[in-house]
Amino acid sequence: QVQLQESGPGLVKPSETLSLTCTVFGGSVNSGSYYWSWIRQPPVKGLEWIGYIYYSGSTRYSPSLKSRVTMSVDTSKNQFSLKLNSVTAADTAIYYCARESSGGADFDYWGQGTLVTVSS
Amino acid sequence: QSVLTQPPSASGTPGQRVTISCSGSSSNIRSNYLYWYQQLPGTAPKLLIYRNNQRPSGVPDRFSGSKSGTSASLAISGLRSEDEADYYCAAWDDSLSGPVFGGGTKLTVL
């Protein structure tokens, strides 16, 4: 059974960089079959896709966040990561990592989510 | 403003059949698969329907999905109290080159 687990600071100051890591258990980020994804959900709002990273390191980001997002993958640790720079209060959200199975919107496994608050 | 449009709320009584709609455009729903996610309170979303009308293992057959043109629907029959959750539709969008979600529908079981 695949499990994903997010980790990282729960509080980030405005203008700084949000950094999160997702560790994959029961599966391999080195698999060519999946796209490793980040999705966020502001408080009492809907879901917003942030981007994907493939095992090879190729990425695809949301056009609205592209200028501030960097994703990376560490196959030796079976992890992938998200960095979002120049954060503001609008970036306060629950951040989920998820596995996407088809290069589309097929998110079949999700982490439990981690709340990141942007505040001074 | 979400790319896919869902009603903000829906409700039904136990045993009833409820449908939730999802409206999009030719760049998303018409030309790509549609997915539904269920988010129980305080938990991560869970894949409920994939590729328009397929159920992952473990999802009861009370849940069904359909798609026609630029719209899709999720139907829940034999409504149960544990179905009370937020439901999101999602699809790839060719114009944005990424997946897009609906704004979510909060289902209340009366």
PDB file of C-alpha atoms in Angstrom:
ATOM      1  CA  GLN A   1       0.000   0.000   0.000  1.00  0.00           C
ATOM      2  CA  VAL A   2       1.462   3.320  -1.088  1.00  0.00           C
ATOM      3  CA  GLN A   3       1.642   6.038   1.543  1.00  0.00           C
ATOM      4  CA  LEU A   4       2.833   9.612   1.220  1.00  0.00           C
ATOM      5  CA  GLN A   5       3.875  11.864   4.080  1.00  0.00           C
ATOM      6  CA  GLU A   6       4.519  15.606   3.969  1.00  0.00           C
ATOM      7  CA  SER A   7       7.031  17.287   6.260  1.00  0.00           C
ATOM      8  CA  GLY A   8       8.284  20.812   6.745  1.00  0.00           C
ATOM      9  CA  PRO A   9       7.790  24.004   8.758  1.00  0.00           C
ATOM     10  CA  GLY A  10       4.235  24.918   9.676  1.00  0.00           C
ATOM     11  CA  LEU A  11       5.006  28.638   9.863  1.00  0.00           C
ATOM     12  CA  VAL A  12       6.766  30.751   7.258  1.00  0.00           C
ATOM     13  CA  LYS A  13       7.360  34.501   7.321  1.00  0.00           C
ATOM     14  CA  PRO A  14       6.091  36.709   4.493  1.00  0.00           C
ATOM     15  CA  SER A  15       8.569  37.117   1.606  1.00  0.00           C
ATOM     16  CA  GLU A  16      10.458  33.974   2.644  1.00  0.00           C
ATOM     17  CA  THR A  17      10.518  30.535   1.003  1.00  0.00           C
ATOM     18  CA  LEU A  18       8.133  27.708   1.861  1.00  0.00           C
ATOM     19  CA  SER A  19       9.876  24.321   1.722  1.00  0.00           C
ATOM     20  CA  LEU A  20       8.126  20.962   1.988  1.00  0.00           C
ATOM     21  CA  THR A  21       9.197  17.376   1.441  1.00  0.00           C
ATOM     22  CA  CYS A  22       7.078  14.352   0.630  1.00  0.00           C
ATOM     23  CA  THR A  23       8.358  10.893   1.533  1.00  0.00           C
ATOM     24  CA  VAL A  24       6.902   7.950  -0.359  1.00  0.00           C
ATOM     25  CA  PHE A  25       6.428   4.598   1.381  1.00  0.00           C
ATOM     26  CA  GLY A  26       5.444   1.362  -0.322  1.00  0.00           C
ATOM     27  CA  GLY A  27       6.312   2.657  -3.762  1.00  0.00           C
ATOM     28  CA  SER A  28       9.177   4.245  -5.659  1.00  0.00           C
ATOM     29  CA  VAL A  29       9.507   7.790  -6.968  1.00  0.00           C
ATOM     30  CA  ASN A  30      11.829   6.200  -9.514  1.00  0.00           C
ATOM     31  CA  SER A  31       8.867   4.612 -11.279  1.00  0.00           C
ATOM     32  CA  GLY A  32       8.260   5.890 -14.767  1.00  0.00           C
ATOM     33  CA  SER A  33       4.542   5.361 -14.360  1.00  0.00           C
ATOM     34  CA  TYR A  34       3.713   8.255 -12.059  1.00  0.00           C
ATOM     35  CA  TYR A  35       3.844  12.002 -11.662  1.00  0.00           C
ATOM     36  CA  TRP A  36       4.597  13.231  -8.155  1.00  0.00           C
ATOM     37  CA  SER A  37       2.395  16.181  -7.367  1.00  0.00           C
ATOM     38  CA  TRP A  38       1.713  19.025  -5.001  1.00  0.00           C
ATOM     39  CA  ILE A  39      -1.800  20.364  -4.417  1.00  0.00           C
ATOM     40  CA  ARG A  40      -2.899  22.954  -1.903  1.00  0.00           C
ATOM     41  CA  GLN A  41      -6.138  23.948  -0.209  1.00  0.00           C
ATOM     42  CA  PRO A  42      -6.525  27.362   1.439  1.00  0.00           C
ATOM     43  CA  PRO A  43      -8.681  27.338   4.583  1.00  0.00           C
ATOM     44  CA  VAL A  44     -12.322  26.535   3.760  1.00  0.00           C
ATOM     45  CA  LYS A  45     -11.586  26.762   0.029  1.00  0.00           C
ATOM     46  CA  GLY A  46     -11.122  24.386  -2.861  1.00  0.00           C
ATOM     47  CA  LEU A  47      -8.185  22.474  -4.276  1.00  0.00           C
ATOM     48  CA  GLU A  48      -5.444  24.073  -6.368  1.00  0.00           C
ATOM     49  CA  TRP A  49      -2.864  22.110  -8.333  1.00  0.00           C
ATOM     50  CA  ILE A  50       0.668  23.451  -7.870  1.00  0.00           C
ATOM     51  CA  GLY A  51       2.664  21.152 -10.122  1.00  0.00           C
ATOM     52  CA  TYR A  52       4.179  17.749 -10.962  1.00  0.00           C
ATOM     53  CA  ILE A  53       7.635  16.282 -11.044  1.00  0.00           C
ATOM     54  CA  TYR A  54       8.540  13.134 -12.935  1.00  0.00           C
ATOM     55  CA  TYR A  55      11.226  10.711 -11.756  1.00  0.00           C
ATOM     56  CA  SER A  56      13.569  12.058 -14.436  1.00  0.00           C
ATOM     57  CA  GLY A  57      13.331  15.516 -12.894  1.00  0.00           C
ATOM     58  CA  SER A  58      11.137  17.024 -15.588  1.00  0.00           C
ATOM     59  CA  THR A  59       8.476  19.318 -14.188  1.00  0.00           C
ATOM     60  CA  ARG A  60       5.203  20.992 -15.042  1.00  0.00           C
ATOM     61  CA  TYR A  61       3.906  23.854 -12.936  1.00  0.00           C
ATOM     62  CA  SER A  62       0.640  25.738 -12.638  1.00  0.00           C
ATOM     63  CA  PRO A  63       0.843  28.863 -14.805  1.00  0.00           C
ATOM     64  CA  SER A  64      -0.336  31.007 -11.880  1.00  0.00           C
ATOM     65  CA  LEU A  65       2.502  29.833  -9.606  1.00  0.00           C
ATOM     66  CA  LYS A  66       5.203  28.988 -12.127  1.00  0.00           C
ATOM     67  CA  SER A  67       7.369  32.029 -11.393  1.00  0.00           C
ATOM     68  CA  ARG A  68       7.669  31.102  -7.692  1.00  0.00           C
ATOM     69  CA  VAL A  69       7.747  27.289  -7.689  1.00  0.00           C
ATOM     70  CA  THR A  70      10.599  24.821  -7.826  1.00  0.00           C
ATOM     71  CA  MET A  71      10.182  21.058  -7.444  1.00  0.00           C
ATOM     72  CA  SER A  72      12.883  18.450  -7.092  1.00  0.00           C
ATOM     73  CA  VAL A  73      13.133  14.703  -6.616  1.00  0.00           C
ATOM     74  CA  ASP A  74      15.624  12.668  -4.575  1.00  0.00           C
ATOM     75  CA  THR A  75      15.410   9.065  -5.694  1.00  0.00           C
ATOM     76  CA  SER A  76      17.982   7.939  -3.107  1.00  0.00           C
ATOM     77  CA  LYS A  77      15.668   9.037  -0.297  1.00  0.00           C
ATOM     78  CA  ASN A  78      12.434   8.260  -2.168  1.00  0.00           C
ATOM     79  CA  GLN A  79      11.342  11.842  -1.676  1.00  0.00           C
ATOM     80  CA  PHE A  80      10.228  14.809  -3.704  1.00  0.00           C
ATOM     81  CA  SER A  81      10.138  18.420  -2.631  1.00  0.00           C
ATOM     82  CA  LEU A  82       8.433  21.755  -3.141  1.00  0.00           C
ATOM     83  CA  LYS A  83       9.841  25.239  -2.777  1.00  0.00           C
ATOM     84  CA  LEU A  84       7.578  28.284  -3.094  1.00  0.00           C
ATOM     85  CA  ASN A  85       9.345  31.607  -2.791  1.00  0.00           C
ATOM     86  CA  SER A  86       8.204  35.124  -1.929  1.00  0.00           C
ATOM     87  CA  VAL A  87       5.236  33.830   0.048  1.00  0.00           C
ATOM     88  CA  THR A  88       2.357  35.992   1.250  1.00  0.00           C
ATOM     89  CA  ALA A  89      -0.659  35.364   3.455  1.00  0.00           C
ATOM     90  CA  ALA A  90      -2.468  34.131   0.338  1.00  0.00           C
ATOM     91  CA  ASP A  91      -0.164  31.104   0.343  1.00  0.00           C
ATOM     92  CA  THR A  92      -1.521  29.940   3.704  1.00  0.00           C
ATOM     93  CA  ALA A  93      -3.026  26.533   3.005  1.00  0.00           C
ATOM     94  CA  ILE A  94      -2.984  22.827   3.645  1.00  0.00           C
ATOM     95  CA  TYR A  95      -0.377  21.423   1.268  1.00  0.00           C
ATOM     96  CA  TYR A  96      -0.867  17.882  -0.008  1.00  0.00           C
ATOM     97  CA  CYS A  97       1.514  15.687  -1.912  1.00  0.00           C
ATOM     98  CA  ALA A  98      -0.092  13.144  -4.191  1.00  0.00           C
ATOM     99  CA  ARG A  99       0.680  10.531  -6.815  1.00  0.00           C
ATOM    100  CA  GLU A 100      -0.795  11.101 -10.262  1.00  0.00           C
ATOM    101  CA  SER A 101      -1.142   8.032 -12.478  1.00  0.00           C
ATOM    102  CA  SER A 102      -1.760   9.208 -16.007  1.00  0.00           C
ATOM    103  CA  GLY A 103      -0.326  12.644 -16.596  1.00  0.00           C
ATOM    104  CA  GLY A 104      -3.821  14.033 -16.103  1.00  0.00           C
ATOM    105  CA  ALA A 105      -5.968  14.470 -12.997  1.00  0.00           C
ATOM    106  CA  ASP A 106      -5.812  10.906 -11.656  1.00  0.00           C
ATOM    107  CA  PHE A 107      -4.523  11.497  -8.105  1.00  0.00           C
ATOM    108  CA  ASP A 108      -4.811   8.038  -6.625  1.00  0.00           C
ATOM    109  CA  TYR A 109      -2.779   8.414  -3.428  1.00  0.00           C
ATOM    110  CA  TRP A 110      -2.557  11.476  -1.192  1.00  0.00           C
ATOM    111  CA  GLY A 111      -0.596  12.456   1.882  1.00  0.00           C
ATOM    112  CA  GLN A 112      -2.529  13.549   4.946  1.00  0.00           C
ATOM    113  CA  GLY A 113      -1.655  17.174   4.275  1.00  0.00           C
ATOM    114  CA  THR A 114       0.296  19.743   6.242  1.00  0.00           C
ATOM    115  CA  LEU A 115      -0.900  23.205   7.198  1.00  0.00           C
ATOM    116  CA  VAL A 116       1.494  25.989   6.334  1.00  0.00           C
ATOM    117  CA  THR A 117       0.713  29.409   7.726  1.00  0.00           C
ATOM    118  CA  VAL A 118       2.378  32.523   6.359  1.00  0.00           C
ATOM    119  CA  SER A 119       2.654  35.085   9.111  1.00  0.00           C
ATOM    120  CA  SER A 120       5.219  37.287  10.762  1.00  0.00           C
TER     121      SER A 120
ATOM    122  CA  GLN B   1     -13.008  31.400  -9.561  1.00  0.00           C
ATOM    123  CA  SER B   2     -12.589  27.715 -10.440  1.00  0.00           C
ATOM    124  CA  VAL B   3     -12.223  26.552 -14.039  1.00  0.00           C
ATOM    125  CA  LEU B   4     -14.811  23.814 -13.446  1.00  0.00           C
ATOM    126  CA  THR B   5     -18.158  24.890 -11.999  1.00  0.00           C
ATOM    127  CA  GLN B   6     -19.970  22.972  -9.284  1.00  0.00           C
ATOM    128  CA  PRO B   7     -22.929  23.928  -7.111  1.00  0.00           C
ATOM    129  CA  PRO B   8     -21.633  24.964  -3.675  1.00  0.00           C
ATOM    130  CA  SER B   9     -24.062  22.722  -1.841  1.00  0.00           C
ATOM    131  CA  ALA B  10     -26.347  19.735  -2.194  1.00  0.00           C
ATOM    132  CA  SER B  11     -28.450  17.782   0.233  1.00  0.00           C
ATOM    133  CA  GLY B  12     -30.596  14.706   0.594  1.00  0.00           C
ATOM    134  CA  THR B  13     -32.149  12.395   3.109  1.00  0.00           C
ATOM    135  CA  PRO B  14     -30.925   8.867   3.863  1.00  0.00           C
ATOM    136  CA  GLY B  15     -31.799   6.464   1.085  1.00  0.00           C
ATOM    137  CA  GLN B  16     -32.313   9.192  -1.508  1.00  0.00           C
ATOM    138  CA  ARG B  17     -30.436   9.619  -4.784  1.00  0.00           C
ATOM    139  CA  VAL B  18     -28.444  12.810  -5.153  1.00  0.00           C
ATOM    140  CA  THR B  19     -26.574  14.170  -8.151  1.00  0.00           C
ATOM    141  CA  ILE B  20     -23.779  16.736  -8.250  1.00  0.00           C
ATOM    142  CA  SER B  21     -22.987  18.509 -11.493  1.00  0.00           C
ATOM    143  CA  CYS B  22     -19.692  19.722 -12.906  1.00  0.00           C
ATOM    144  CA  SER B  23     -19.548  22.089 -15.856  1.00  0.00           C
ATOM    145  CA  GLY B  24     -16.524  22.938 -17.924  1.00  0.00           C
ATOM    146  CA  SER B  25     -15.478  23.576 -21.498  1.00  0.00           C
ATOM    147  CA  SER B  26     -14.090  21.982 -24.624  1.00  0.00           C
ATOM    148  CA  SER B  27     -10.534  22.343 -23.325  1.00  0.00           C
ATOM    149  CA  ASN B  28     -11.161  20.243 -20.242  1.00  0.00           C
ATOM    150  CA  ILE B  29     -14.253  18.084 -19.781  1.00  0.00           C
ATOM    151  CA  ARG B  30     -15.115  17.566 -23.445  1.00  0.00           C
ATOM    152  CA  SER B  31     -11.668  16.387 -24.443  1.00  0.00           C
ATOM    153  CA  ASN B  32     -10.303  14.703 -21.307  1.00  0.00           C
ATOM    154  CA  TYR B  33     -11.253  12.254 -18.603  1.00  0.00           C
ATOM    155  CA  LEU B  34     -13.241  13.478 -15.617  1.00  0.00           C
ATOM    156  CA  TYR B  35     -12.404  12.527 -12.017  1.00  0.00           C
ATOM    157  CA  TRP B  36     -14.318  12.869  -8.758  1.00  0.00           C
ATOM    158  CA  TYR B  37     -12.828  13.194  -5.288  1.00  0.00           C
ATOM    159  CA  GLN B  38     -14.501  12.850  -1.888  1.00  0.00           C
ATOM    160  CA  GLN B  39     -13.110  14.815   1.037  1.00  0.00           C
ATOM    161  CA  LEU B  40     -14.458  13.813   4.424  1.00  0.00           C
ATOM    162  CA  PRO B  41     -14.153  16.449   7.163  1.00  0.00           C
ATOM    163  CA  GLY B  42     -10.566  16.937   8.293  1.00  0.00           C
ATOM    164  CA  THR B  43      -9.099  14.441   5.845  1.00  0.00           C
ATOM    165  CA  ALA B  44      -7.298  14.405   2.517  1.00  0.00           C
ATOM    166  CA  PRO B  45      -9.292  14.011  -0.695  1.00  0.00           C
ATOM    167  CA  LYS B  46      -9.866  10.452  -1.865  1.00  0.00           C
ATOM    168  CA  LEU B  47     -10.258   9.333  -5.481  1.00  0.00           C
ATOM    169  CA  LEU B  48     -13.890   8.326  -5.941  1.00  0.00           C
ATOM    170  CA  ILE B  49     -14.376   8.060  -9.714  1.00  0.00           C
ATOM    171  CA  TYR B  50     -11.701   7.934 -12.409  1.00  0.00           C
ATOM    172  CA  ARG B  51     -11.862   8.084 -16.190  1.00  0.00           C
ATOM    173  CA  ASN B  52     -15.421   9.454 -16.174  1.00  0.00           C
ATOM    174  CA  ASN B  53     -17.200   6.447 -14.679  1.00  0.00           C
ATOM    175  CA  GLN B  54     -14.754   3.955 -13.174  1.00  0.00           C
ATOM    176  CA  ARG B  55     -14.691   3.160  -9.473  1.00  0.00           C
ATOM    177  CA  PRO B  56     -11.429   2.332  -7.664  1.00  0.00           C
ATOM    178  CA  SER B  57     -11.410  -0.832  -5.644  1.00  0.00           C
ATOM    179  CA  GLY B  58     -13.310  -0.349  -2.409  1.00  0.00           C
ATOM    180  CA  VAL B  59     -15.638   2.416  -3.621  1.00  0.00           C
ATOM    181  CA  PRO B  60     -19.264   1.262  -3.297  1.00  0.00           C
ATOM    182  CA  ASP B  61     -21.333   0.956  -6.453  1.00  0.00           C
ATOM    183  CA  ARG B  62     -23.720   3.516  -4.940  1.00  0.00           C
ATOM    184  CA  PHE B  63     -21.353   6.050  -6.489  1.00  0.00           C
ATOM    185  CA  SER B  64     -21.451   6.515 -10.248  1.00  0.00           C
ATOM    186  CA  GLY B  65     -20.110   9.043 -12.704  1.00  0.00           C
ATOM    187  CA  SER B  66     -21.164  10.167 -16.145  1.00  0.00           C
ATOM    188  CA  LYS B  67     -20.017  12.704 -18.708  1.00  0.00           C
ATOM    189  CA  SER B  68     -21.603  14.307 -21.715  1.00  0.00           C
ATOM    190  CA  GLY B  69     -20.065  17.082 -23.747  1.00  0.00           C
ATOM    191  CA  THR B  70     -18.750  19.766 -21.428  1.00  0.00           C
ATOM    192  CA  SER B  71     -20.621  18.549 -18.347  1.00  0.00           C
ATOM    193  CA  ALA B  72     -20.367  15.679 -15.923  1.00  0.00           C
ATOM    194  CA  SER B  73     -22.321  14.348 -12.971  1.00  0.00           C
ATOM    195  CA  LEU B  74     -21.711  12.341  -9.863  1.00  0.00           C
ATOM    196  CA  ALA B  75     -24.667  10.334  -8.622  1.00  0.00           C
ATOM    197  CA  ILE B  76     -24.956   8.876  -5.156  1.00  0.00           C
ATOM    198  CA  SER B  77     -27.787   6.439  -4.585  1.00  0.00           C
ATOM    199  CA  GLY B  78     -28.972   5.037  -1.272  1.00  0.00           C
ATOM    200  CA  LEU B  79     -27.566   8.093   0.488  1.00  0.00           C
ATOM    201  CA  ARG B  80     -25.955   7.396   3.865  1.00  0.00           C
ATOM    202  CA  SER B  81     -24.867   9.677   6.680  1.00  0.00           C
ATOM    203  CA  GLU B  82     -21.219   8.811   6.044  1.00  0.00           C
ATOM    204  CA  ASP B  83     -21.508  10.296   2.537  1.00  0.00           C
ATOM    205  CA  GLU B  84     -21.600  13.763   4.093  1.00  0.00           C
ATOM    206  CA  ALA B  85     -18.469  15.341   2.627  1.00  0.00           C
ATOM    207  CA  ASP B  86     -17.107  17.772   0.075  1.00  0.00           C
ATOM    208  CA  TYR B  87     -16.991  16.492  -3.496  1.00  0.00           C
ATOM    209  CA  TYR B  88     -14.652  17.843  -6.177  1.00  0.00           C
ATOM    210  CA  CYS B  89     -14.522  17.217  -9.895  1.00  0.00           C
ATOM    211  CA  ALA B  90     -11.234  17.458 -11.790  1.00  0.00           C
ATOM    212  CA  ALA B  91      -9.969  17.190 -15.345  1.00  0.00           C
ATOM    213  CA  TRP B  92      -6.910  17.973 -17.405  1.00  0.00           C
ATOM    214  CA  ASP B  93      -7.157  21.324 -19.164  1.00  0.00           C
ATOM    215  CA  ASP B  94      -5.479  21.503 -22.574  1.00  0.00           C
ATOM    216  CA  SER B  95      -5.321  25.312 -22.553  1.00  0.00           C
ATOM    217  CA  LEU B  96      -3.683  25.542 -19.124  1.00  0.00           C
ATOM    218  CA  SER B  97      -1.635  22.364 -19.630  1.00  0.00           C
ATOM    219  CA  GLY B  98      -2.496  21.156 -16.169  1.00  0.00           C
ATOM    220  CA  PRO B  99      -5.278  19.611 -14.103  1.00  0.00           C
ATOM    221  CA  VAL B 100      -8.085  21.845 -12.894  1.00  0.00           C
ATOM    222  CA  PHE B 101     -10.571  21.335 -10.091  1.00  0.00           C
ATOM    223  CA  GLY B 102     -14.127  22.402  -9.467  1.00  0.00           C
ATOM    224  CA  GLY B 103     -14.840  24.613  -6.472  1.00  0.00           C
ATOM    225  CA  GLY B 104     -16.336  21.717  -4.563  1.00  0.00           C
ATOM    226  CA  THR B 105     -19.839  20.765  -3.468  1.00  0.00           C
ATOM    227  CA  LYS B 106     -20.668  20.302   0.196  1.00  0.00           C
ATOM    228  CA  LEU B 107     -23.109  17.411   0.532  1.00  0.00           C
ATOM    229  CA  THR B 108     -25.320  17.425   3.607  1.00  0.00           C
ATOM    230  CA  VAL B 109     -27.290  14.354   4.629  1.00  0.00           C
ATOM    231  CA  LEU B 110     -30.398  15.639   6.385  1.00  0.00           C
TER     232      LEU B 110
END
